[in-house]
CSV table of C-alpha atoms in Angstrom, one decimal:
chain,number,residue,atom,x,y,z
A,1,MET,CA,-49.8,76.5,-70.4
A,2,ILE,CA,-47.1,76.4,-67.7
A,3,LYS,CA,-49.7,75.6,-65.0
A,4,MET,CA,-51.3,72.9,-67.2
A,5,THR,CA,-47.9,71.4,-67.9
A,6,GLY,CA,-47.0,71.4,-64.2
A,7,LEU,CA,-50.3,69.7,-63.4
A,8,ALA,CA,-49.7,67.1,-66.0
A,9,LEU,CA,-46.3,66.3,-64.6
A,10,LEU,CA,-47.7,66.0,-61.1
A,11,MET,CA,-50.4,63.6,-62.2
A,12,ALA,CA,-47.8,61.6,-64.1
A,13,VAL,CA,-45.6,60.9,-61.0
A,14,GLN,CA,-48.7,59.8,-59.1
A,15,THR,CA,-49.4,56.9,-61.4
A,16,ALA,CA,-47.3,53.9,-62.6
A,17,CYS,CA,-48.5,54.0,-66.2
A,18,ARG,CA,-50.9,55.9,-68.5
A,19,GLU,CA,-52.6,54.8,-71.7
A,20,ASN,CA,-52.8,57.2,-74.7
A,21,GLU,CA,-53.4,56.9,-78.4
A,22,PHE,CA,-49.9,55.5,-78.9
A,23,GLY,CA,-50.3,52.8,-76.3
A,24,VAL,CA,-49.2,52.5,-72.7
A,25,VAL,CA,-46.5,54.7,-71.4
A,26,ASP,CA,-44.5,53.4,-68.4
A,27,LEU,CA,-44.2,56.3,-65.9
A,28,THR,CA,-42.8,54.2,-63.1
A,29,MET,CA,-40.2,56.2,-61.1
A,30,PRO,CA,-36.7,54.6,-61.0
A,31,GLU,CA,-35.9,52.6,-57.8
A,32,GLU,CA,-33.9,54.4,-55.2
A,33,VAL,CA,-30.2,54.0,-55.9
A,34,TYR,CA,-28.2,52.4,-53.0
A,35,VAL,CA,-25.4,54.7,-51.8
A,36,PRO,CA,-22.6,52.6,-50.4
A,37,VAL,CA,-21.5,53.3,-46.8
A,38,GLU,CA,-18.0,54.6,-46.5
A,39,ALA,CA,-17.9,55.3,-42.8
A,40,LYS,CA,-15.1,55.9,-40.4
A,41,TYR,CA,-15.9,54.1,-37.1
A,42,THR,CA,-15.2,54.5,-33.4
A,43,TYR,CA,-14.2,51.2,-31.8
A,44,THR,CA,-14.7,51.1,-28.1
A,45,HIS,CA,-13.5,47.5,-27.2
A,46,PRO,CA,-15.2,45.2,-26.7
A,47,CYS,CA,-17.8,46.0,-29.3
A,48,GLY,CA,-18.2,42.7,-31.0
A,49,MET,CA,-21.1,40.4,-30.1
A,50,TYR,CA,-21.6,42.4,-26.9
A,51,ASN,CA,-20.0,45.6,-25.7
A,52,GLY,CA,-18.5,46.7,-22.4
A,53,ASP,CA,-21.9,48.1,-21.2
A,54,ASP,CA,-23.5,44.8,-21.8
A,55,PHE,CA,-20.9,42.9,-19.7
A,56,ALA,CA,-21.1,45.5,-17.0
A,57,ARG,CA,-24.9,45.3,-16.8
A,58,VAL,CA,-24.9,41.5,-16.5
A,59,LYS,CA,-21.9,41.4,-14.1
A,60,ASP,CA,-23.6,43.9,-11.8
A,61,MET,CA,-26.8,41.9,-11.7
A,62,LEU,CA,-24.9,38.7,-11.0
A,63,ASP,CA,-22.7,40.3,-8.3
A,64,LYS,CA,-25.7,41.8,-6.5
A,65,GLY,CA,-27.9,38.7,-6.9
A,66,THR,CA,-30.6,40.7,-8.7
A,67,ALA,CA,-30.3,38.9,-12.0
A,68,PRO,CA,-33.4,37.0,-13.2
A,69,GLN,CA,-33.3,33.4,-12.2
A,70,ALA,CA,-32.9,32.3,-15.9
A,71,VAL,CA,-29.8,34.5,-16.2
A,72,LYS,CA,-28.3,32.9,-13.0
A,73,ASP,CA,-29.1,29.5,-14.3
A,74,GLU,CA,-27.4,30.1,-17.6
A,75,PHE,CA,-24.4,31.6,-15.8
A,76,THR,CA,-24.1,28.4,-13.8
A,77,ALA,CA,-24.5,26.4,-17.0
A,78,LEU,CA,-21.7,28.3,-18.6
A,79,LYS,CA,-19.4,27.7,-15.7
A,80,ASN,CA,-20.2,24.0,-15.8
A,81,ASN,CA,-19.9,23.7,-19.6
A,82,ARG,CA,-17.4,21.2,-21.0
A,83,PHE,CA,-15.5,23.9,-22.8
A,84,THR,CA,-14.9,26.1,-19.7
A,85,GLN,CA,-13.3,23.6,-17.4
A,86,LEU,CA,-9.9,24.5,-16.2
A,87,PRO,CA,-7.2,23.7,-17.0
A,88,TYR,CA,-8.3,23.6,-20.7
A,89,GLU,CA,-5.9,22.1,-23.2
A,90,ALA,CA,-6.2,23.3,-26.8
A,91,ASN,CA,-5.5,21.0,-29.7
A,92,PRO,CA,-4.3,23.4,-32.5
A,93,GLN,CA,-3.8,21.9,-36.0
A,94,THR,CA,-1.5,23.0,-38.7
A,95,LEU,CA,-4.4,22.8,-41.2
A,96,ILE,CA,-8.1,23.2,-40.6
A,97,VAL,CA,-9.6,20.8,-43.1
A,98,ARG,CA,-13.4,20.8,-43.8
A,99,GLY,CA,-14.7,19.1,-46.9
A,100,ASP,CA,-12.9,16.7,-49.2
A,101,ALA,CA,-9.6,16.0,-47.5
A,102,THR,CA,-8.2,13.5,-50.1
A,103,GLY,CA,-4.5,13.9,-50.3
A,104,ILE,CA,-4.5,16.6,-47.6
A,105,THR,CA,-4.7,14.7,-44.3
A,106,SER,CA,-2.9,11.4,-43.7
A,107,ASP,CA,-6.1,9.5,-43.5
A,108,GLY,CA,-8.1,11.6,-46.0
A,109,LYS,CA,-10.5,12.7,-43.3
A,110,GLU,CA,-11.6,16.2,-42.1
A,111,ASN,CA,-10.1,17.6,-39.0
A,112,TYR,CA,-11.9,20.9,-38.3
A,113,ALA,CA,-13.5,19.7,-35.0
A,114,PRO,CA,-10.5,20.8,-32.8
A,115,ALA,CA,-10.9,24.4,-34.2
A,116,MET,CA,-14.6,24.2,-33.6
A,117,TYR,CA,-14.1,23.1,-30.0
A,118,ASP,CA,-11.2,25.4,-29.1
A,119,ALA,CA,-12.9,28.5,-30.7
A,120,ALA,CA,-16.0,27.8,-28.6
A,121,ALA,CA,-13.8,27.3,-25.5
A,122,ALA,CA,-11.9,30.6,-26.0
A,123,TYR,CA,-15.1,32.5,-26.5
A,124,GLN,CA,-16.9,31.0,-23.5
A,125,MET,CA,-13.9,31.4,-21.2
A,126,ALA,CA,-13.5,35.0,-22.3
A,127,MET,CA,-17.1,35.6,-21.4
A,128,LEU,CA,-16.6,34.1,-17.9
A,129,TRP,CA,-13.6,36.4,-17.4
A,130,LYS,CA,-15.6,39.5,-18.1
A,131,LEU,CA,-18.4,38.3,-15.8
A,132,THR,CA,-16.3,37.0,-12.9
A,133,GLY,CA,-13.1,38.9,-13.1
A,134,ASN,CA,-11.3,35.6,-12.6
A,135,SER,CA,-8.0,35.9,-14.5
A,136,ASP,CA,-7.7,32.1,-14.7
A,137,TYR,CA,-10.4,32.1,-17.4
A,138,ALA,CA,-8.6,35.0,-19.1
A,139,ASP,CA,-5.2,33.2,-19.2
A,140,ALA,CA,-6.8,30.0,-20.4
A,141,SER,CA,-8.6,31.8,-23.2
A,142,VAL,CA,-5.5,33.7,-24.3
A,143,LYS,CA,-3.5,30.5,-24.3
A,144,VAL,CA,-6.0,28.9,-26.7
A,145,LEU,CA,-5.8,31.9,-29.0
A,146,ASN,CA,-2.0,32.1,-28.9
A,147,ASP,CA,-1.6,28.3,-29.5
A,148,TRP,CA,-3.8,28.5,-32.7
A,149,ALA,CA,-2.1,31.6,-34.0
A,150,LYS,CA,1.4,29.9,-33.6
A,151,THR,CA,0.4,26.6,-35.1
A,152,CYS,CA,-2.3,26.9,-37.8
A,153,THR,CA,-1.2,28.1,-41.2
A,154,GLU,CA,-4.3,27.4,-43.5
A,155,ILE,CA,-7.9,26.4,-44.0
A,156,LYS,CA,-8.0,23.8,-46.7
A,157,SER,CA,-9.9,21.2,-48.6
A,158,ASN,CA,-10.6,20.1,-52.2
A,159,ASP,CA,-14.0,21.8,-52.2
A,160,ALA,CA,-15.9,24.8,-51.0
A,161,ASN,CA,-16.8,23.3,-47.6
A,162,GLN,CA,-13.6,24.9,-46.3
A,163,MET,CA,-15.4,28.2,-46.5
A,164,LEU,CA,-17.9,27.1,-43.8
A,165,ALA,CA,-15.0,26.6,-41.4
A,166,ALA,CA,-13.6,30.0,-42.4
A,167,GLY,CA,-16.9,31.6,-41.5
A,168,CYS,CA,-18.1,29.6,-38.4
A,169,GLN,CA,-14.8,29.3,-36.6
A,170,GLY,CA,-13.6,32.7,-37.9
A,171,TYR,CA,-16.2,34.7,-36.1
A,172,THR,CA,-16.0,32.6,-32.9
A,173,PHE,CA,-12.2,33.0,-32.6
A,174,ALA,CA,-12.6,36.7,-33.5
A,175,ASN,CA,-15.2,37.4,-30.9
A,176,ALA,CA,-13.1,35.6,-28.2
A,177,ALA,CA,-10.1,37.8,-29.2
A,178,GLU,CA,-12.3,41.0,-29.3
A,179,ILE,CA,-13.1,40.4,-25.6
A,180,MET,CA,-9.6,39.3,-24.6
A,181,GLN,CA,-7.8,42.2,-26.2
A,182,THR,CA,-9.0,44.3,-23.3
A,183,TYR,CA,-7.1,42.0,-20.9
A,184,SER,CA,-3.8,43.4,-19.6
A,185,GLY,CA,-2.4,39.9,-19.3
A,186,TRP,CA,-2.4,39.3,-23.1
A,187,ALA,CA,0.9,40.6,-24.4
A,188,SER,CA,0.7,43.2,-27.1
A,189,LYS,CA,3.0,41.3,-29.3
A,190,ASP,CA,0.8,38.2,-29.0
A,191,ILE,CA,-2.3,40.3,-29.7
A,192,ALA,CA,-0.6,41.6,-32.9
A,193,ALA,CA,0.4,38.1,-33.9
A,194,PHE,CA,-3.1,36.8,-33.4
A,195,LYS,CA,-4.6,39.6,-35.5
A,196,ASP,CA,-2.1,39.0,-38.3
A,197,TRP,CA,-3.0,35.3,-38.2
A,198,ILE,CA,-6.8,35.7,-38.3
A,199,VAL,CA,-6.7,38.2,-41.1
A,200,LYS,CA,-4.4,36.0,-43.2
A,201,VAL,CA,-6.0,32.6,-42.5
A,202,PHE,CA,-9.7,33.5,-42.0
A,203,ALA,CA,-10.5,37.0,-43.3
A,204,ALA,CA,-8.8,36.3,-46.6
A,205,LYS,CA,-11.0,33.2,-47.1
A,206,ASN,CA,-14.2,35.2,-46.0
A,207,LYS,CA,-13.5,37.9,-48.6
A,208,GLN,CA,-12.6,35.3,-51.3
A,209,PHE,CA,-15.9,33.5,-50.8
A,210,LEU,CA,-18.1,36.7,-50.6
A,211,THR,CA,-16.4,38.1,-53.8
A,212,TYR,CA,-16.2,34.9,-55.9
A,213,HIS,CA,-18.4,32.5,-54.1
A,214,TRP,CA,-15.6,30.0,-53.6
A,215,TYR,CA,-12.6,30.7,-55.8
A,216,GLN,CA,-11.6,33.3,-58.4
A,217,GLY,CA,-12.7,32.2,-61.8
A,218,THR,CA,-15.5,29.9,-60.7
A,219,THR,CA,-18.4,29.3,-63.1
A,220,ASP,CA,-20.9,28.9,-60.3
A,221,CYS,CA,-23.4,31.8,-60.1
A,222,VAL,CA,-23.8,34.1,-57.1
A,223,TYR,CA,-27.0,32.3,-56.0
A,224,HIS,CA,-25.3,28.8,-56.0
A,225,TYR,CA,-24.6,28.9,-52.2
A,226,TRP,CA,-27.5,29.0,-49.7
A,227,SER,CA,-27.8,32.0,-47.4
A,228,ASN,CA,-26.0,30.4,-44.5
A,229,TRP,CA,-22.7,30.3,-46.5
A,230,ASP,CA,-22.8,34.0,-47.0
A,231,LEU,CA,-24.0,34.7,-43.5
A,232,VAL,CA,-21.2,32.9,-41.6
A,233,ASN,CA,-18.6,34.5,-43.8
A,234,LEU,CA,-20.2,37.9,-43.3
A,235,CYS,CA,-20.1,37.3,-39.5
A,236,SER,CA,-16.4,36.4,-39.6
A,237,TYR,CA,-15.4,39.3,-41.8
A,238,MET,CA,-17.4,41.7,-39.6
A,239,ALA,CA,-16.0,40.3,-36.4
A,240,ILE,CA,-12.4,40.4,-37.7
A,241,GLY,CA,-13.0,43.9,-39.0
A,242,ILE,CA,-14.1,45.1,-35.6
A,243,LEU,CA,-11.2,43.3,-33.9
A,244,THR,CA,-8.6,44.9,-36.1
A,245,GLU,CA,-10.4,48.3,-36.5
A,246,ASN,CA,-10.5,47.9,-40.2
A,247,ASP,CA,-13.2,50.3,-41.5
A,248,GLU,CA,-13.0,48.9,-45.1
A,249,MET,CA,-13.9,45.4,-43.9
A,250,VAL,CA,-16.8,46.6,-41.7
A,251,ASN,CA,-18.1,48.8,-44.6
A,252,TYR,CA,-17.9,45.8,-46.9
A,253,VAL,CA,-20.2,43.8,-44.7
A,254,VAL,CA,-22.6,46.7,-44.1
A,255,ASN,CA,-22.9,47.2,-47.9
A,256,TYR,CA,-23.2,43.5,-48.7
A,257,PHE,CA,-25.9,43.0,-46.1
A,258,HIS,CA,-28.0,45.9,-47.5
A,259,ASN,CA,-27.2,45.6,-51.2
A,260,GLY,CA,-25.1,42.5,-51.8
A,261,SER,CA,-25.5,40.1,-54.7
A,262,GLY,CA,-25.5,36.8,-52.8
A,263,ASN,CA,-28.2,35.1,-50.7
A,264,GLY,CA,-26.9,36.6,-47.4
A,265,SER,CA,-28.1,40.0,-48.5
A,266,ILE,CA,-31.3,41.0,-46.8
A,267,ASN,CA,-33.0,41.5,-50.3
A,268,ASN,CA,-32.3,37.9,-51.2
A,269,LEU,CA,-32.6,36.4,-47.7
A,270,ILE,CA,-36.3,37.3,-47.7
A,271,GLN,CA,-38.3,35.4,-50.3
A,272,GLY,CA,-41.9,36.0,-49.4
A,273,THR,CA,-44.0,38.2,-47.1
A,274,PHE,CA,-47.4,37.1,-45.6
A,275,ALA,CA,-50.0,37.7,-43.0
A,276,ASP,CA,-49.7,35.2,-40.1
A,277,PRO,CA,-52.0,32.3,-41.0
A,278,LEU,CA,-52.9,32.0,-37.3
A,279,ASP,CA,-54.4,35.5,-37.5
A,280,SER,CA,-52.2,37.1,-34.9
A,281,GLY,CA,-52.0,40.2,-37.1
A,282,GLU,CA,-48.3,39.8,-37.5
A,283,THR,CA,-46.4,39.9,-40.8
A,284,ILE,CA,-44.0,36.9,-41.4
A,285,CYS,CA,-41.3,36.5,-44.0
A,286,GLN,CA,-40.2,33.3,-45.8
A,287,ASN,CA,-36.5,32.6,-45.5
A,288,GLN,CA,-34.3,31.8,-48.5
A,289,GLU,CA,-33.8,28.3,-47.1
A,290,SER,CA,-37.4,27.7,-45.9
A,291,GLY,CA,-38.1,25.2,-48.7
A,292,ARG,CA,-34.8,23.4,-48.3
A,293,ASP,CA,-34.8,21.8,-44.8
A,294,GLN,CA,-35.6,23.2,-41.4
A,295,GLY,CA,-32.1,22.6,-39.9
A,296,HIS,CA,-30.7,25.0,-42.4
A,297,ALA,CA,-33.6,27.4,-42.2
A,298,MET,CA,-33.1,27.6,-38.4
A,299,MET,CA,-29.3,28.0,-38.9
A,300,SER,CA,-29.9,30.9,-41.3
A,301,VAL,CA,-32.1,32.7,-38.8
A,302,ALA,CA,-29.7,32.0,-35.9
A,303,VAL,CA,-26.6,33.2,-37.8
A,304,THR,CA,-28.5,36.3,-39.0
A,305,ALA,CA,-29.3,37.1,-35.4
A,306,ASN,CA,-25.6,36.9,-34.5
A,307,LEU,CA,-24.6,39.1,-37.4
A,308,CYS,CA,-27.3,41.7,-36.5
A,309,GLN,CA,-26.2,41.7,-32.9
A,310,MET,CA,-22.5,42.4,-33.8
A,311,ALA,CA,-23.5,45.2,-36.1
A,312,TYR,CA,-25.7,46.7,-33.4
A,313,SER,CA,-23.0,46.6,-30.8
A,314,LEU,CA,-20.9,48.7,-33.1
A,315,TYR,CA,-23.9,50.9,-33.9
A,316,LYS,CA,-24.1,51.9,-30.2
A,317,TYR,CA,-20.8,53.7,-30.6
A,318,ASN,CA,-21.6,55.0,-34.1
A,319,PRO,CA,-25.2,56.1,-34.0
A,320,THR,CA,-24.9,58.3,-37.1
A,321,VAL,CA,-24.2,55.2,-39.3
A,322,THR,CA,-27.8,54.0,-39.2
A,323,GLU,CA,-27.1,51.2,-41.7
A,324,LEU,CA,-25.4,49.4,-38.9
A,325,ASP,CA,-28.8,48.7,-37.4
A,326,PHE,CA,-29.3,45.5,-39.4
A,327,PHE,CA,-32.2,44.6,-37.1
A,328,ALA,CA,-34.2,47.5,-38.6
A,329,ALA,CA,-33.4,46.9,-42.2
A,330,ASN,CA,-36.4,46.7,-44.6
A,331,ASN,CA,-38.9,47.5,-41.9
A,332,ASN,CA,-37.7,44.9,-39.4
A,333,ALA,CA,-37.5,42.1,-42.0
A,334,VAL,CA,-35.2,40.0,-39.8
A,335,MET,CA,-37.8,40.0,-37.0
A,336,LYS,CA,-40.4,38.8,-39.5
A,337,MET,CA,-38.1,36.2,-41.0
A,338,GLY,CA,-37.6,34.9,-37.4
A,339,GLU,CA,-41.3,34.7,-36.9
A,340,TYR,CA,-41.9,32.6,-40.0
A,341,THR,CA,-39.3,30.1,-39.0
A,342,ALA,CA,-40.3,30.0,-35.3
A,343,LEU,CA,-43.9,29.5,-36.1
A,344,PHE,CA,-43.3,26.6,-38.3
A,345,ASN,CA,-40.8,24.9,-35.9
A,346,LEU,CA,-42.6,25.4,-32.6
A,347,LYS,CA,-44.3,22.6,-30.8
A,348,GLU,CA,-47.0,23.1,-28.2
A,349,GLY,CA,-45.1,21.1,-25.6
A,350,VAL,CA,-43.3,22.8,-22.7
A,351,ASP,CA,-40.0,20.9,-22.6
A,352,ASN,CA,-36.9,23.0,-23.2
A,353,ALA,CA,-35.7,21.0,-26.2
A,354,ASN,CA,-38.9,21.6,-28.2
A,355,ALA,CA,-39.1,17.8,-28.5
A,356,THR,CA,-42.7,17.0,-27.4
A,357,GLY,CA,-46.2,18.1,-28.3
A,358,THR,CA,-48.0,18.8,-31.5
A,359,TRP,CA,-46.9,21.4,-34.1
A,360,MET,CA,-48.3,24.9,-33.6
A,361,ILE,CA,-49.2,24.9,-37.3
A,362,THR,CA,-49.5,22.2,-40.0
A,363,ALA,CA,-47.4,22.4,-43.1
A,364,THR,CA,-50.5,22.8,-45.3
A,365,LYS,CA,-51.4,26.0,-43.6
A,366,MET,CA,-48.0,27.6,-44.0
A,367,PRO,CA,-47.9,30.2,-46.7
A,368,PHE,CA,-45.1,29.9,-49.2
A,369,ASP,CA,-44.0,31.6,-52.4
A,370,GLU,CA,-42.5,29.3,-55.1
A,371,TYR,CA,-38.7,29.6,-54.9
A,372,LYS,CA,-36.5,28.6,-57.9
A,373,TYR,CA,-33.0,27.7,-56.8
A,374,CYS,CA,-30.4,27.9,-59.6
A,375,ILE,CA,-32.8,27.3,-62.4
A,376,ASP,CA,-31.4,28.5,-65.8
A,377,CYS,CA,-28.5,29.9,-64.0
A,378,SER,CA,-24.8,30.2,-65.0
A,379,CYS,CA,-23.6,27.3,-62.9
A,380,LYS,CA,-21.5,24.7,-64.7
A,381,ASP,CA,-23.6,21.9,-63.1
A,382,LYS,CA,-27.1,22.1,-64.4
A,383,ASN,CA,-28.4,19.2,-62.4
A,384,HIS,CA,-28.5,20.8,-58.9
A,385,GLY,CA,-31.3,23.2,-59.4
A,386,LYS,CA,-34.5,23.0,-57.3
A,387,ILE,CA,-38.0,24.4,-57.4
A,388,HIS,CA,-39.5,24.7,-53.9
A,389,THR,CA,-43.3,25.0,-53.9
A,390,SER,CA,-43.9,24.5,-50.1
A,391,VAL,CA,-42.1,24.9,-46.8
A,392,ALA,CA,-39.9,22.0,-46.0
A,393,ASP,CA,-41.6,19.6,-43.5
A,394,ASP,CA,-38.6,17.3,-42.9
A,395,GLU,CA,-37.1,15.4,-40.0
A,396,GLY,CA,-35.1,18.4,-39.0
A,397,ARG,CA,-38.2,20.4,-38.2
A,398,GLY,CA,-38.3,21.6,-34.6
A,399,THR,CA,-34.6,20.8,-33.9
A,400,PRO,CA,-33.6,23.9,-31.9
A,401,ARG,CA,-30.8,26.4,-32.4
A,402,THR,CA,-29.8,29.3,-30.3
A,403,GLY,CA,-30.6,32.9,-31.3
A,404,TRP,CA,-34.2,33.4,-30.2
A,405,GLU,CA,-33.2,35.4,-27.1
A,406,ILE,CA,-31.4,37.9,-29.3
A,407,LEU,CA,-34.4,38.4,-31.6
A,408,TYR,CA,-37.0,38.6,-28.8
A,409,ASN,CA,-35.0,40.8,-26.4
A,410,HIS,CA,-33.8,43.1,-29.1
A,411,TYR,CA,-37.2,43.9,-30.5
A,412,ALA,CA,-39.1,43.7,-27.3
A,413,LYS,CA,-36.7,45.1,-24.7
A,414,VAL,CA,-33.9,47.0,-26.5
A,415,LYS,CA,-36.2,48.6,-29.2
A,416,GLY,CA,-39.3,48.4,-27.1
A,417,LEU,CA,-41.7,47.4,-29.9
A,418,ASN,CA,-45.1,46.3,-28.7
A,419,ASN,CA,-45.6,43.5,-31.2
A,420,GLY,CA,-44.2,41.5,-34.1
A,421,TYR,CA,-42.3,38.9,-32.2
A,422,ILE,CA,-44.8,36.5,-30.5
A,423,TYR,CA,-43.2,33.3,-31.9
A,424,ALA,CA,-39.6,34.4,-31.2
A,425,LYS,CA,-40.8,35.0,-27.6
A,426,LYS,CA,-42.5,31.6,-27.4
A,427,PHE,CA,-39.3,29.9,-28.6
A,428,ALA,CA,-37.1,32.0,-26.3
A,429,ASP,CA,-39.4,31.3,-23.3
A,430,LYS,CA,-39.3,27.6,-24.1
A,431,MET,CA,-35.6,27.3,-24.5
A,432,ARG,CA,-34.6,29.5,-21.6
A,433,PRO,CA,-31.9,29.3,-20.4
A,434,GLU,CA,-30.7,29.0,-24.0
A,435,GLY,CA,-27.2,27.8,-23.5
A,436,GLY,CA,-24.7,27.3,-26.3
A,437,SER,CA,-22.0,25.1,-27.6
A,438,GLY,CA,-21.6,22.1,-25.3
A,439,ASP,CA,-25.3,22.0,-24.3
A,440,ASN,CA,-26.6,18.6,-24.9
A,441,ARG,CA,-29.7,20.0,-26.7
A,442,TYR,CA,-27.7,21.0,-29.6
A,443,GLY,CA,-25.6,17.9,-30.1
A,444,VAL,CA,-21.9,17.5,-30.8
A,445,ASN,CA,-21.8,18.1,-34.6
A,446,SER,CA,-21.0,21.3,-36.4
A,447,GLY,CA,-24.6,22.6,-36.0
A,448,ALA,CA,-23.9,23.2,-32.3
A,449,PHE,CA,-21.0,25.5,-33.2
A,450,ASP,CA,-22.5,27.6,-36.1
A,451,GLN,CA,-23.8,30.2,-33.7
A,452,LEU,CA,-22.4,31.7,-30.4
A,453,GLY,CA,-25.3,31.1,-28.0
A,454,TRP,CA,-25.6,32.2,-24.4
A,455,GLY,CA,-28.2,34.7,-25.3
A,456,THR,CA,-30.2,34.3,-22.0
A,457,LEU,CA,-27.2,35.3,-20.0
A,458,MET,CA,-26.4,38.4,-22.0
A,459,MET,CA,-29.7,39.5,-23.5
A,460,TYR,CA,-32.6,38.4,-21.2
A,461,ARG,CA,-34.4,41.2,-19.4
A,462,GLU,CA,-37.6,40.7,-17.3
């Protein structure tokens, strides 16, 4: 009897359901319960977007003249960029206003562009200091950071768009400071003041958005905001957590990425899994914004690449916290998401702006799972819901963003995978040198400043 009972139990766990005289009995095993990460981290600065070993590797190649030509070309482009020209004069604002500015600014208009420009300048000059040793770049970067910390008091508007500024400019400023806090010429009191400022002005907004998806007491549901809103705020909260060595903040981002409720969580970011319709043998994954428009679909991938890269830089110093390897989550889901978006946005032409040639695939051949956005949700506005039945073939299709160097080089060179990234490679090959903010290929609007760029310089390996 004991043996028979044991055999019956063994058979039960090997099947999802079993029919008997009383009907169908569901024997499905419960899903694995996510155990939140509560890690204590080692911070070896810089360990934000890139770490000290990354900068040392690239600097050594540049100094010896052994760097690949594409790396040399991007280094030259960075030195010639409009945001790295010395002397650089920052334009700090008391308020960073993105969104409805009625009654806030004197002319009722947004004014977040100066923060956008100056954050990019501080970051790019910080990179140049690490790669050249020229303290003029360091002093200029530090001055931008100090000027903003002394002047700016708040991010504000009458709507949720302020949260995009909190995210995009937050992680750019934080990554600049993460590099520059290793500079002996940045006074300790000024470093402390900057950290206090970025936590109060930016991190507080990031946490507010990720917790309440705009403001406490909102009646909007957790799915109301597209993935890029979550992602830029996760980037900012992670970067500031690393900068300030705040384990609680870093753990919050790690847990949100793996098991969060919003669309920036990997479980919601991926909305469909398919075999490559061009028969490469690859698996590709539909992005949460793939049916919306390709500008935002590309942004979502690019910002995800930045978030994964920051987490991986910290992971190098904390290898026991495997959850920091966002790139590997859900069987390399980020790689597959990149492949879906790259395939649909690639043209056969060879120009480095992806502007010419025929599409690599037609929209009708692109697989797509129906996506219901805020249908029968708890949002107060019931008129904004959408049902996407196909990938968005809109005017933004093919407009490039940075980030492909991160995806290709991580999976192919850092991880050493043999396959799974053919379209990211094609995009990276086409765009190389990739550049970043200030590059004419990306324009002058906010889209050029949503991601950090300069992946060829820091990631490319032949």
